[in-house]
C-alpha cells in the first residue's frame, strides 16, 4: 500500500481509537521513566482524561455518515458508534473505581501497568465494535482478552488472584480456539474474511453439505463467544475470576468486557448467518432455523445464574452469578431477534450504570472490612444511610423493580419475546420465574443493610471518585427508569435504527 493510498483514507473516523492508543502508549512510557517514589495515581487521572477525550471525539462523529476504510476492515456505522458510547462511559466509570482502589497487598508496584493495560483492553473492545473483517475482529478480541488475563492476576502475591488468572487464561484460550475454528470454516466456504463479502457470497449457497458446514461453524462460534459473555453452561470460570480479580477488574469484566462480547456475537451472527438460505424454498435464514438453540442457551443461563446465586455468601461471587443471569436476559433479545439492537443497547446501558454503581459500593465495604462476606453489609443504613439507599436503588434495578432502568430493559426484552411471528412463551415464562428467584438473593442484601445490626458504628468515608461513580449510577438508573424515552429517542435520533448495520 503506497503513501498516497494511505493518506486518502478518512482516518478521522478512527479518532476515538487513536486517542486511546496514544494515551495508553504515553502512560507506558511515563510509567517506565517516572521515579518509583512517584504516586502512579497521576497516570490513572491521565488515562481518565484520555477516555473523556475519546468520548468527546465520538460525540463529534455521531452525525457522520457510514464510512469504511482500510478496504472495509474498519466501519464507522451506527452500531459501532452506539456501542462504543457504552464502552467509553463504562470505561470512564471503571477508571474512577480503579483510582480509589488501595488493596493491602500486591498492587503498588504494578499500579502503572494496571492503567495502561486497562486502556489496551478498552481499545480491543472498541476495535471489535467497528470491525468489518474477521481478522480485525479477532485482533480486537485478543487485545481485550490478553489484557484482561493480566489484569485479573495483577495482584502477583495474592493466591486467589493467581488462581483466577490461571482459570481465565485456560478457559479464554479454549474459547478463542473454538471461535477461530468456526471462523476458519466460514472463511473456507466463502474465500474472504470480509463480513460484507461473506454476506454476499453466502446468499447464493444452497448446497446442503455447505449449509451443514456453516451450521457447524455457527455452533463453534456461538460456543466460543458464550465463554466470553459467561453464559451457561460455559460460565464456570466467571465466579472464581470475579472473586479473585481486583474489584475494578471485576467491574470491568462484568460490564465493559460483557458488552464487547455481545457486540461480537451480534456482529458475527447477523453479518454471516442471517444471509444463509435454508429450508425447502430457501427463504429461511440459517440463523432463524437455529434460533431454538440460542433460546435454550438463554433459558439455561437465566436458570443456572439465578438459582446458584441463592447459595453465595461472597458478594463478588454473588454478583458473578447475577452477571451470568443478566447475560441470559440479553440472550433472550438475541435469540428472538425482536428489537435486538434497541433492547440490547438499552439493557446494556442500564446494566452499566446499576452494576458499576454497585461495585463502587462493594469496593468501599470490602476494603474497609477486609472481607467479601455479605454479612459485612449488615447495618449499613445506620453507618451510612446514603450508601445504603444508593445500593438499594442499584439492587432494585438489577432485580427489575418498576421505576428503575433495569425494569424498562427487562420489559423491552420480555415484550420482544411475544411480538415475533412464533412467540417464545417458554422463554418469557423462564424470564419471569428466574426474575422472581433473583428477588431472594437481591433482597437478602437489602435485609442485611436495613434490618440487621451492625458490628461497628464507625462512619464510612467515601473517596470523591467513588462519589462521582455512585452519583452518576443512581441518577441514570432512576432517570432511565422514569423517563426511558430519553434513551430511546437519543438512540433513534443519532443511530437511526441501525439500518446501516450490513449495508
Short mmCIF file of C-alpha atoms in Angstrom, two decimals:
data_model
loop_
_atom_site.label_atom_id
_atom_site.label_comp_id
_atom_site.label_asym_id
_atom_site.label_seq_id
_atom_site.Cartn_x
_atom_site.Cartn_y
_atom_site.Cartn_z
CA UNK A 1 0.00 0.00 0.00
CA UNK A 2 1.64 3.28 -1.15
CA UNK A 3 1.72 6.55 0.81
CA UNK A 4 -0.87 8.23 -1.44
CA UNK A 5 -3.39 5.45 -0.78
CA UNK A 6 -2.67 5.61 2.95
CA UNK A 7 -3.28 9.36 3.04
CA UNK A 8 -6.52 9.02 1.06
CA UNK A 9 -8.25 7.14 3.90
CA UNK A 10 -10.55 9.10 6.20
CA UNK A 11 -8.51 8.49 9.33
CA UNK A 12 -10.69 10.90 11.31
CA UNK A 13 -13.30 8.18 11.84
CA UNK A 14 -10.75 6.29 13.99
CA UNK A 15 -10.06 9.30 16.22
CA UNK A 16 -11.52 7.73 19.44
CA UNK A 17 -9.29 4.66 18.91
CA UNK A 18 -6.24 6.82 18.14
CA UNK A 19 -6.76 8.82 21.35
CA UNK A 20 -6.97 5.66 23.50
CA UNK A 21 -3.92 4.18 21.71
CA UNK A 22 -1.93 7.40 22.15
CA UNK A 23 -2.80 7.72 25.85
CA UNK A 24 -2.02 4.03 26.55
CA UNK A 25 1.38 4.41 24.81
CA UNK A 26 2.13 7.64 26.70
CA UNK A 27 1.22 6.01 30.04
CA UNK A 28 3.52 3.04 29.40
CA UNK A 29 6.44 5.37 28.61
CA UNK A 30 5.72 7.64 31.59
CA UNK A 31 5.48 4.65 33.93
CA UNK A 32 8.87 3.47 32.70
CA UNK A 33 10.68 6.75 33.37
CA UNK A 34 8.85 8.16 36.41
CA UNK A 35 10.71 7.70 39.73
CA UNK A 36 9.50 4.70 41.75
CA UNK A 37 8.53 7.04 44.59
CA UNK A 38 6.02 8.93 42.39
CA UNK A 39 2.38 8.07 43.07
CA UNK A 40 1.01 6.26 40.00
CA UNK A 41 -2.47 7.73 40.51
CA UNK A 42 -1.43 10.59 38.25
CA UNK A 43 -1.30 8.05 35.39
CA UNK A 44 -4.85 6.98 36.21
CA UNK A 45 -6.11 10.55 36.02
CA UNK A 46 -4.25 10.98 32.72
CA UNK A 47 -5.98 7.84 31.44
CA UNK A 48 -9.36 9.09 32.66
CA UNK A 49 -8.89 12.38 30.77
CA UNK A 50 -7.92 10.33 27.69
CA UNK A 51 -11.16 8.34 27.91
CA UNK A 52 -13.16 11.58 28.18
CA UNK A 53 -11.26 12.91 25.13
CA UNK A 54 -12.16 9.75 23.16
CA UNK A 55 -15.78 10.15 24.29
CA UNK A 56 -15.83 13.78 23.09
CA UNK A 57 -14.39 12.77 19.70
CA UNK A 58 -17.03 10.02 19.42
CA UNK A 59 -19.79 12.58 20.05
CA UNK A 60 -18.35 14.69 17.22
CA UNK A 61 -18.72 11.64 14.93
CA UNK A 62 -22.38 10.89 15.80
CA UNK A 63 -23.71 12.76 12.77
CA UNK A 64 -21.03 11.32 10.47
CA UNK A 65 -22.28 9.19 7.58
CA UNK A 66 -21.47 5.47 7.42
CA UNK A 67 -17.86 5.15 6.29
CA UNK A 68 -15.46 2.25 5.91
CA UNK A 69 -11.69 2.45 5.48
CA UNK A 70 -8.77 0.05 5.08
CA UNK A 71 -10.67 -2.00 2.49
CA UNK A 72 -13.81 -2.42 4.63
CA UNK A 73 -11.91 -3.75 7.64
CA UNK A 74 -12.94 -0.76 9.80
CA UNK A 75 -16.52 0.54 9.67
CA UNK A 76 -17.93 3.62 11.34
CA UNK A 77 -21.62 2.77 11.37
CA UNK A 78 -24.45 3.43 13.82
CA UNK A 79 -23.93 0.04 15.50
CA UNK A 80 -20.26 0.75 16.21
CA UNK A 81 -20.92 4.28 17.44
CA UNK A 82 -23.80 3.26 19.74
CA UNK A 83 -21.87 0.50 21.49
CA UNK A 84 -18.59 2.44 21.65
CA UNK A 85 -20.55 5.05 23.58
CA UNK A 86 -21.42 2.42 26.22
CA UNK A 87 -17.85 1.07 26.26
CA UNK A 88 -16.31 4.51 26.84
CA UNK A 89 -18.80 5.60 29.52
CA UNK A 90 -18.32 2.27 31.29
CA UNK A 91 -14.53 2.54 31.00
CA UNK A 92 -14.54 6.07 32.45
CA UNK A 93 -16.54 4.88 35.48
CA UNK A 94 -14.30 1.82 35.97
CA UNK A 95 -11.22 4.08 35.83
CA UNK A 96 -12.68 6.18 38.66
CA UNK A 97 -13.28 2.99 40.67
CA UNK A 98 -9.66 1.92 39.98
CA UNK A 99 -8.29 5.31 41.13
CA UNK A 100 -9.79 4.68 44.58
CA UNK A 101 -8.60 1.06 44.81
CA UNK A 102 -5.97 0.57 47.54
CA UNK A 103 -5.56 -3.14 48.36
CA UNK A 104 -3.30 -4.29 51.17
CA UNK A 105 -1.05 -6.45 49.04
CA UNK A 106 0.49 -6.81 45.62
CA UNK A 107 -0.64 -3.77 43.65
CA UNK A 108 1.54 -0.77 44.44
CA UNK A 109 4.42 -1.82 42.20
CA UNK A 110 2.03 -2.63 39.33
CA UNK A 111 -0.34 0.33 39.61
CA UNK A 112 1.06 1.98 36.46
CA UNK A 113 0.69 -1.19 34.40
CA UNK A 114 -2.88 -1.51 35.62
CA UNK A 115 -3.92 1.76 33.96
CA UNK A 116 -2.44 1.24 30.50
CA UNK A 117 -3.37 -2.45 30.32
CA UNK A 118 -6.91 -1.33 31.09
CA UNK A 119 -6.76 1.11 28.15
CA UNK A 120 -5.44 -1.56 25.77
CA UNK A 121 -8.34 -3.83 26.77
CA UNK A 122 -10.72 -0.94 26.05
CA UNK A 123 -9.04 -0.36 22.67
CA UNK A 124 -9.61 -4.02 21.74
CA UNK A 125 -13.30 -3.75 22.65
CA UNK A 126 -13.66 -0.57 20.56
CA UNK A 127 -11.95 -2.20 17.57
CA UNK A 128 -14.41 -5.10 17.78
CA UNK A 129 -17.35 -2.67 17.68
CA UNK A 130 -16.26 -1.20 14.35
CA UNK A 131 -14.67 -4.24 12.70
CA UNK A 132 -15.84 -5.20 9.24
CA UNK A 133 -13.45 -8.11 8.85
CA UNK A 134 -12.78 -11.36 10.72
CA UNK A 135 -9.09 -10.51 11.10
CA UNK A 136 -9.65 -7.14 12.79
CA UNK A 137 -12.43 -8.69 14.89
CA UNK A 138 -10.04 -11.37 16.09
CA UNK A 139 -7.19 -8.91 16.75
CA UNK A 140 -9.58 -6.75 18.81
CA UNK A 141 -10.82 -9.82 20.68
CA UNK A 142 -7.28 -10.92 21.56
CA UNK A 143 -6.23 -7.42 22.59
CA UNK A 144 -9.18 -7.35 25.01
CA UNK A 145 -8.66 -10.93 26.20
CA UNK A 146 -4.90 -10.89 26.83
CA UNK A 147 -5.07 -7.56 28.66
CA UNK A 148 -7.94 -8.94 30.78
CA UNK A 149 -5.95 -12.09 31.68
CA UNK A 150 -3.07 -9.96 33.01
CA UNK A 151 -5.41 -7.56 34.84
CA UNK A 152 -7.16 -10.48 36.58
CA UNK A 153 -3.84 -11.69 38.02
CA UNK A 154 -2.14 -8.35 38.57
CA UNK A 155 -2.02 -8.86 42.36
CA UNK A 156 1.04 -11.05 41.93
CA UNK A 157 1.36 -12.14 45.60
CA UNK A 158 -2.34 -12.85 46.09
CA UNK A 159 -3.22 -16.55 45.83
CA UNK A 160 -6.86 -16.08 44.72
CA UNK A 161 -5.77 -13.57 42.07
CA UNK A 162 -3.24 -16.05 40.67
CA UNK A 163 -5.87 -18.80 40.62
CA UNK A 164 -8.42 -16.57 38.87
CA UNK A 165 -5.89 -15.53 36.21
CA UNK A 166 -4.93 -19.15 35.51
CA UNK A 167 -8.56 -20.27 35.15
CA UNK A 168 -9.31 -17.25 32.98
CA UNK A 169 -6.35 -17.92 30.67
CA UNK A 170 -7.19 -21.62 30.25
CA UNK A 171 -10.90 -21.05 29.60
CA UNK A 172 -10.23 -18.00 27.44
CA UNK A 173 -7.67 -19.86 25.35
CA UNK A 174 -10.05 -22.77 24.74
CA UNK A 175 -12.93 -20.45 23.81
CA UNK A 176 -10.73 -18.46 21.44
CA UNK A 177 -9.55 -21.65 19.72
CA UNK A 178 -13.15 -22.86 19.25
CA UNK A 179 -14.24 -19.44 17.89
CA UNK A 180 -11.29 -19.33 15.49
CA UNK A 181 -12.01 -22.85 14.26
CA UNK A 182 -15.59 -21.83 13.48
CA UNK A 183 -14.39 -18.70 11.68
CA UNK A 184 -12.00 -20.81 9.57
CA UNK A 185 -14.96 -22.86 8.25
CA UNK A 186 -16.75 -19.70 7.13
CA UNK A 187 -13.57 -18.40 5.51
CA UNK A 188 -13.01 -21.74 3.74
CA UNK A 189 -16.54 -21.66 2.27
CA UNK A 190 -16.51 -18.01 1.19
CA UNK A 191 -12.85 -17.34 0.33
CA UNK A 192 -12.90 -13.97 2.12
CA UNK A 193 -12.53 -12.65 5.67
CA UNK A 194 -14.58 -9.51 4.98
CA UNK A 195 -18.02 -9.61 6.62
CA UNK A 196 -19.76 -7.83 3.74
CA UNK A 197 -18.04 -10.08 1.22
CA UNK A 198 -19.05 -13.16 3.20
CA UNK A 199 -22.65 -12.00 3.38
CA UNK A 200 -22.89 -11.55 -0.40
CA UNK A 201 -21.30 -14.96 -1.10
CA UNK A 202 -23.43 -16.82 1.42
CA UNK A 203 -26.73 -15.61 -0.05
CA UNK A 204 -26.10 -17.88 -3.05
CA UNK A 205 -25.16 -21.01 -1.09
CA UNK A 206 -27.83 -23.69 -1.47
CA UNK A 207 -25.70 -26.86 -1.31
CA UNK A 208 -26.89 -28.85 1.72
CA UNK A 209 -23.36 -30.02 2.63
CA UNK A 210 -22.11 -26.43 2.67
CA UNK A 211 -25.09 -25.34 4.77
CA UNK A 212 -24.29 -28.23 7.14
CA UNK A 213 -20.69 -26.98 7.48
CA UNK A 214 -21.97 -23.46 8.12
CA UNK A 215 -24.21 -24.90 10.84
CA UNK A 216 -21.12 -26.44 12.47
CA UNK A 217 -19.34 -23.08 12.17
CA UNK A 218 -22.31 -21.37 13.81
CA UNK A 219 -22.21 -23.70 16.82
CA UNK A 220 -18.45 -23.33 17.26
CA UNK A 221 -18.60 -19.54 17.08
CA UNK A 222 -21.62 -19.44 19.42
CA UNK A 223 -19.94 -21.75 21.96
CA UNK A 224 -16.66 -19.81 21.81
CA UNK A 225 -18.38 -16.47 22.32
CA UNK A 226 -20.65 -17.89 25.03
CA UNK A 227 -17.47 -18.34 27.11
CA UNK A 228 -16.74 -14.63 26.62
CA UNK A 229 -20.12 -13.44 27.90
CA UNK A 230 -20.18 -16.16 30.62
CA UNK A 231 -23.45 -17.78 29.53
CA UNK A 232 -24.32 -21.22 30.88
CA UNK A 233 -23.09 -23.91 30.59
CA UNK A 234 -19.80 -22.15 29.71
CA UNK A 235 -19.83 -19.91 32.76
CA UNK A 236 -17.76 -21.89 35.26
CA UNK A 237 -14.75 -19.56 35.09
CA UNK A 238 -16.71 -16.41 35.97
CA UNK A 239 -17.33 -16.81 39.76
CA UNK A 240 -13.69 -17.70 40.51
CA UNK A 241 -12.32 -14.93 38.28
CA UNK A 242 -14.73 -12.32 39.66
CA UNK A 243 -13.80 -13.31 43.22
CA UNK A 244 -10.03 -13.39 42.72
CA UNK A 245 -9.58 -10.38 40.43
CA UNK A 246 -9.19 -6.86 41.89
CA UNK A 247 -12.61 -5.20 42.30
CA UNK A 248 -12.11 -2.66 39.44
CA UNK A 249 -11.16 -5.55 37.12
CA UNK A 250 -14.26 -7.49 38.22
CA UNK A 251 -16.34 -4.40 37.43
CA UNK A 252 -14.64 -4.10 34.03
CA UNK A 253 -15.24 -7.79 33.19
CA UNK A 254 -18.88 -7.67 34.29
CA UNK A 255 -19.79 -4.62 32.20
CA UNK A 256 -17.30 -3.47 29.55
CA UNK A 257 -15.98 -6.91 28.58
CA UNK A 258 -19.50 -8.39 28.56
CA UNK A 259 -20.76 -5.55 26.33
CA UNK A 260 -17.88 -6.24 23.92
CA UNK A 261 -18.80 -9.94 23.90
CA UNK A 262 -22.39 -9.22 22.89
CA UNK A 263 -21.18 -6.75 20.25
CA UNK A 264 -19.09 -9.54 18.77
CA UNK A 265 -21.96 -12.06 18.88
CA UNK A 266 -24.34 -9.72 17.04
CA UNK A 267 -21.71 -8.54 14.53
CA UNK A 268 -20.79 -12.09 13.56
CA UNK A 269 -24.13 -13.86 13.73
CA UNK A 270 -26.18 -11.21 11.91
CA UNK A 271 -23.49 -10.41 9.35
CA UNK A 272 -22.75 -14.02 8.41
CA UNK A 273 -25.53 -16.45 9.30
CA UNK A 274 -28.56 -14.22 8.67
CA UNK A 275 -27.79 -14.34 4.93
CA UNK A 276 -27.54 -18.15 4.53
CA UNK A 277 -30.76 -19.50 2.93
CA UNK A 278 -32.16 -22.80 4.27
CA UNK A 279 -35.40 -24.74 4.07
CA UNK A 280 -37.09 -26.22 1.02
CA UNK A 281 -37.88 -22.84 -0.51
CA UNK A 282 -34.53 -21.33 0.55
CA UNK A 283 -36.29 -18.43 2.24
CA UNK A 284 -35.50 -19.18 5.90
CA UNK A 285 -32.14 -17.76 7.06
CA UNK A 286 -29.86 -20.24 8.81
CA UNK A 287 -29.83 -18.02 11.90
CA UNK A 288 -33.63 -18.28 12.22
CA UNK A 289 -33.65 -22.05 11.78
CA UNK A 290 -31.09 -22.36 14.61
CA UNK A 291 -32.63 -19.83 16.99
CA UNK A 292 -34.08 -22.55 19.25
CA UNK A 293 -30.54 -23.48 20.27
CA UNK A 294 -29.83 -19.88 21.24
CA UNK A 295 -33.13 -19.80 23.14
CA UNK A 296 -32.08 -22.93 25.04
CA UNK A 297 -28.78 -21.23 25.92
CA UNK A 298 -30.67 -18.15 27.14
CA UNK A 299 -33.04 -20.24 29.29
CA UNK A 300 -30.23 -22.33 30.82
CA UNK A 301 -28.21 -19.18 31.57
CA UNK A 302 -31.12 -17.47 33.36
CA UNK A 303 -31.92 -20.57 35.42
CA UNK A 304 -28.36 -21.52 36.42
CA UNK A 305 -27.24 -17.93 37.13
CA UNK A 306 -30.18 -17.13 39.39
CA UNK A 307 -30.50 -20.49 41.19
CA UNK A 308 -26.80 -20.88 42.05
CA UNK A 309 -26.64 -17.25 43.24
CA UNK A 310 -29.02 -18.21 46.07
CA UNK A 311 -26.24 -20.15 47.84
CA UNK A 312 -23.50 -17.49 47.65
CA UNK A 313 -22.07 -15.74 50.70
CA UNK A 314 -19.22 -13.95 48.94
CA UNK A 315 -20.57 -10.69 47.48
CA UNK A 316 -18.35 -10.80 44.38
CA UNK A 317 -19.33 -14.41 43.63
CA UNK A 318 -22.97 -13.46 44.07
CA UNK A 319 -22.54 -10.65 41.56
CA UNK A 320 -20.76 -13.07 39.23
CA UNK A 321 -23.85 -15.30 39.13
CA UNK A 322 -26.02 -12.20 38.85
CA UNK A 323 -23.92 -11.20 35.83
CA UNK A 324 -24.44 -14.66 34.32
CA UNK A 325 -28.20 -14.27 34.79
CA UNK A 326 -28.12 -10.82 33.17
CA UNK A 327 -26.32 -12.36 30.17
CA UNK A 328 -29.26 -14.78 29.91
CA UNK A 329 -31.75 -11.90 29.72
CA UNK A 330 -29.78 -10.24 26.92
CA UNK A 331 -29.54 -13.59 25.09
CA UNK A 332 -33.37 -13.63 25.03
CA UNK A 333 -33.23 -10.50 22.84
CA UNK A 334 -30.54 -12.07 20.65
CA UNK A 335 -32.44 -15.34 20.20
CA UNK A 336 -35.82 -13.73 19.42
CA UNK A 337 -34.36 -11.04 17.07
CA UNK A 338 -37.07 -8.63 18.28
CA UNK A 339 -35.85 -5.06 18.83
CA UNK A 340 -32.45 -6.73 19.06
CA UNK A 341 -30.37 -3.53 18.78
CA UNK A 342 -32.68 -1.29 20.80
CA UNK A 343 -33.28 -3.83 23.56
CA UNK A 344 -29.61 -4.84 23.80
CA UNK A 345 -28.32 -1.25 23.79
CA UNK A 346 -30.77 -0.04 26.43
CA UNK A 347 -30.33 -3.06 28.69
CA UNK A 348 -26.53 -2.97 28.49
CA UNK A 349 -26.66 0.78 29.21
CA UNK A 350 -28.92 0.27 32.24
CA UNK A 351 -26.75 -2.64 33.41
CA UNK A 352 -23.65 -0.45 33.07
CA UNK A 353 -24.90 2.21 35.48
CA UNK A 354 -26.51 -0.07 38.06
CA UNK A 355 -23.71 -2.64 38.16
CA UNK A 356 -20.78 -0.20 38.26
CA UNK A 357 -22.53 1.82 40.97
CA UNK A 358 -22.99 -1.40 42.99
CA UNK A 359 -19.34 -2.39 42.51
CA UNK A 360 -18.20 1.05 43.72
CA UNK A 361 -20.10 0.44 46.99
CA UNK A 362 -18.84 -3.16 47.18
CA UNK A 363 -15.27 -1.83 46.89
CA UNK A 364 -15.85 0.65 49.73
CA UNK A 365 -17.28 -2.03 52.08
CA UNK A 366 -14.80 -4.82 51.24
CA UNK A 367 -11.73 -2.57 51.52
CA UNK A 368 -12.86 -1.29 54.91
CA UNK A 369 -13.83 -4.69 56.34
CA UNK A 370 -11.00 -6.70 54.65
CA UNK A 371 -13.53 -9.40 53.78
CA UNK A 372 -16.08 -10.00 50.99
CA UNK A 373 -18.77 -11.72 53.08
CA UNK A 374 -22.32 -10.44 52.58
CA UNK A 375 -22.59 -10.10 56.36
CA UNK A 376 -20.33 -7.02 56.14
CA UNK A 377 -23.30 -5.11 54.67
CA UNK A 378 -25.18 -5.59 57.97
CA UNK A 379 -26.33 -2.29 59.45
CA UNK A 380 -25.04 -0.23 56.51
CA UNK A 381 -28.09 2.05 56.77
CA UNK A 382 -27.05 3.08 60.31
CA UNK A 383 -23.42 3.65 59.34
CA UNK A 384 -24.03 5.40 56.02
CA UNK A 385 -27.69 5.97 55.03
CA UNK A 386 -26.75 7.49 51.66
CA UNK A 387 -24.65 4.46 50.63
CA UNK A 388 -27.41 2.08 51.77
CA UNK A 389 -30.11 3.91 49.80
CA UNK A 390 -27.86 4.09 46.69
CA UNK A 391 -27.12 0.34 46.95
CA UNK A 392 -30.85 -0.33 47.37
CA UNK A 393 -31.58 1.57 44.14
CA UNK A 394 -28.97 -0.48 42.25
CA UNK A 395 -30.29 -3.75 43.68
CA UNK A 396 -33.92 -2.85 42.84
CA UNK A 397 -32.81 -2.07 39.27
CA UNK A 398 -30.87 -5.35 38.96
CA UNK A 399 -33.97 -7.17 40.24
CA UNK A 400 -36.15 -5.38 37.67
CA UNK A 401 -38.45 -3.47 40.02
CA UNK A 402 -40.63 -0.76 38.32
CA UNK A 403 -39.27 2.77 38.45
CA UNK A 404 -35.73 1.70 37.57
CA UNK A 405 -33.82 1.39 34.30
CA UNK A 406 -33.41 -2.38 34.87
CA UNK A 407 -37.20 -2.82 34.81
CA UNK A 408 -37.56 -0.99 31.48
CA UNK A 409 -34.70 -3.03 30.00
CA UNK A 410 -36.27 -6.33 31.07
CA UNK A 411 -39.74 -5.23 29.97
CA UNK A 412 -38.43 -4.44 26.49
CA UNK A 413 -36.83 -7.85 26.14
CA UNK A 414 -39.88 -9.59 27.63
CA UNK A 415 -42.28 -7.87 25.20
CA UNK A 416 -39.92 -8.67 22.33
CA UNK A 417 -40.41 -12.38 23.01
CA UNK A 418 -44.12 -12.02 22.08
CA UNK A 419 -44.04 -9.71 19.04
CA UNK A 420 -42.19 -12.18 16.79
CA UNK A 421 -44.17 -14.45 14.49
CA UNK A 422 -43.64 -17.55 16.66
CA UNK A 423 -43.93 -16.14 20.19
CA UNK A 424 -41.40 -17.50 22.69
CA UNK A 425 -43.80 -18.29 25.53
CA UNK A 426 -41.44 -20.71 27.29
CA UNK A 427 -38.55 -18.24 27.21
CA UNK A 428 -40.77 -15.45 28.54
CA UNK A 429 -42.04 -17.74 31.33
CA UNK A 430 -38.49 -18.66 32.33
CA UNK A 431 -37.60 -14.97 32.34
CA UNK A 432 -40.45 -14.20 34.78
CA UNK A 433 -39.72 -17.21 37.01
CA UNK A 434 -35.99 -16.55 37.27
CA UNK A 435 -36.56 -12.84 37.92
CA UNK A 436 -38.73 -13.83 40.90
CA UNK A 437 -35.98 -16.19 42.09
CA UNK A 438 -33.47 -13.32 41.89
CA UNK A 439 -35.53 -11.35 44.43
CA UNK A 440 -34.42 -13.78 47.17
CA UNK A 441 -30.69 -13.08 46.89
CA UNK A 442 -31.00 -9.40 45.90
CA UNK A 443 -33.37 -8.64 48.78
CA UNK A 444 -31.12 -10.69 51.08
CA UNK A 445 -28.51 -7.94 50.67
CA UNK A 446 -31.14 -5.30 51.43
CA UNK A 447 -32.21 -7.22 54.54
CA UNK A 448 -28.61 -7.07 55.75
CA UNK A 449 -28.34 -3.34 55.07
CA UNK A 450 -31.61 -2.22 56.65
CA UNK A 451 -32.69 -4.84 59.21
CA UNK A 452 -29.54 -6.41 60.67
CA UNK A 453 -27.46 -4.87 63.48
CA UNK A 454 -24.02 -3.59 62.55
CA UNK A 455 -20.88 -4.98 64.18
CA UNK A 456 -19.35 -1.48 64.05
CA UNK A 457 -20.82 2.03 64.23
CA UNK A 458 -17.77 3.60 62.58
CA UNK A 459 -18.75 6.06 59.85
CA UNK A 460 -17.67 5.34 56.27
CA UNK A 461 -15.64 7.86 54.30
CA UNK A 462 -16.23 7.70 50.54
CA UNK A 463 -13.48 8.91 48.15
CA UNK A 464 -14.52 11.67 45.72
CA UNK A 465 -14.04 9.46 42.63
CA UNK A 466 -16.42 6.84 44.02
CA UNK A 467 -18.95 9.53 45.00
CA UNK A 468 -19.00 10.51 41.30
CA UNK A 469 -19.49 6.88 40.14
CA UNK A 470 -22.29 6.22 42.66
CA UNK A 471 -23.96 9.58 41.92
CA UNK A 472 -23.90 9.04 38.15
CA UNK A 473 -25.16 5.47 38.60
CA UNK A 474 -28.10 6.48 40.82
CA UNK A 475 -29.04 9.42 38.59
CA UNK A 476 -29.00 7.37 35.37
CA UNK A 477 -30.77 4.36 36.94
CA UNK A 478 -33.65 6.50 38.19
CA UNK A 479 -33.79 8.80 35.14
CA UNK A 480 -33.99 5.98 32.57
CA UNK A 481 -36.41 4.10 34.81
CA UNK A 482 -38.87 7.02 34.98
CA UNK A 483 -38.19 8.60 31.55
CA UNK A 484 -36.92 5.74 29.32
CA UNK A 485 -37.85 7.66 26.15
CA UNK A 486 -34.85 9.91 26.72
CA UNK A 487 -32.63 6.93 26.00
CA UNK A 488 -34.69 5.56 23.11
CA UNK A 489 -35.11 8.99 21.47
CA UNK A 490 -31.35 9.54 21.71
CA UNK A 491 -30.81 6.11 20.16
CA UNK A 492 -33.17 6.65 17.23
CA UNK A 493 -32.14 10.27 16.60
CA UNK A 494 -28.42 9.56 16.48
CA UNK A 495 -28.29 5.99 15.23
CA UNK A 496 -31.39 5.76 13.02
CA UNK A 497 -32.50 2.25 13.88
CA UNK A 498 -29.16 0.71 12.77
CA UNK A 499 -30.26 0.50 9.12
CA UNK A 500 -26.62 0.67 8.00
CA UNK A 501 -25.59 -2.44 10.00
CA UNK A 502 -24.58 -4.56 7.00
CA UNK A 503 -25.10 -2.26 4.01
#
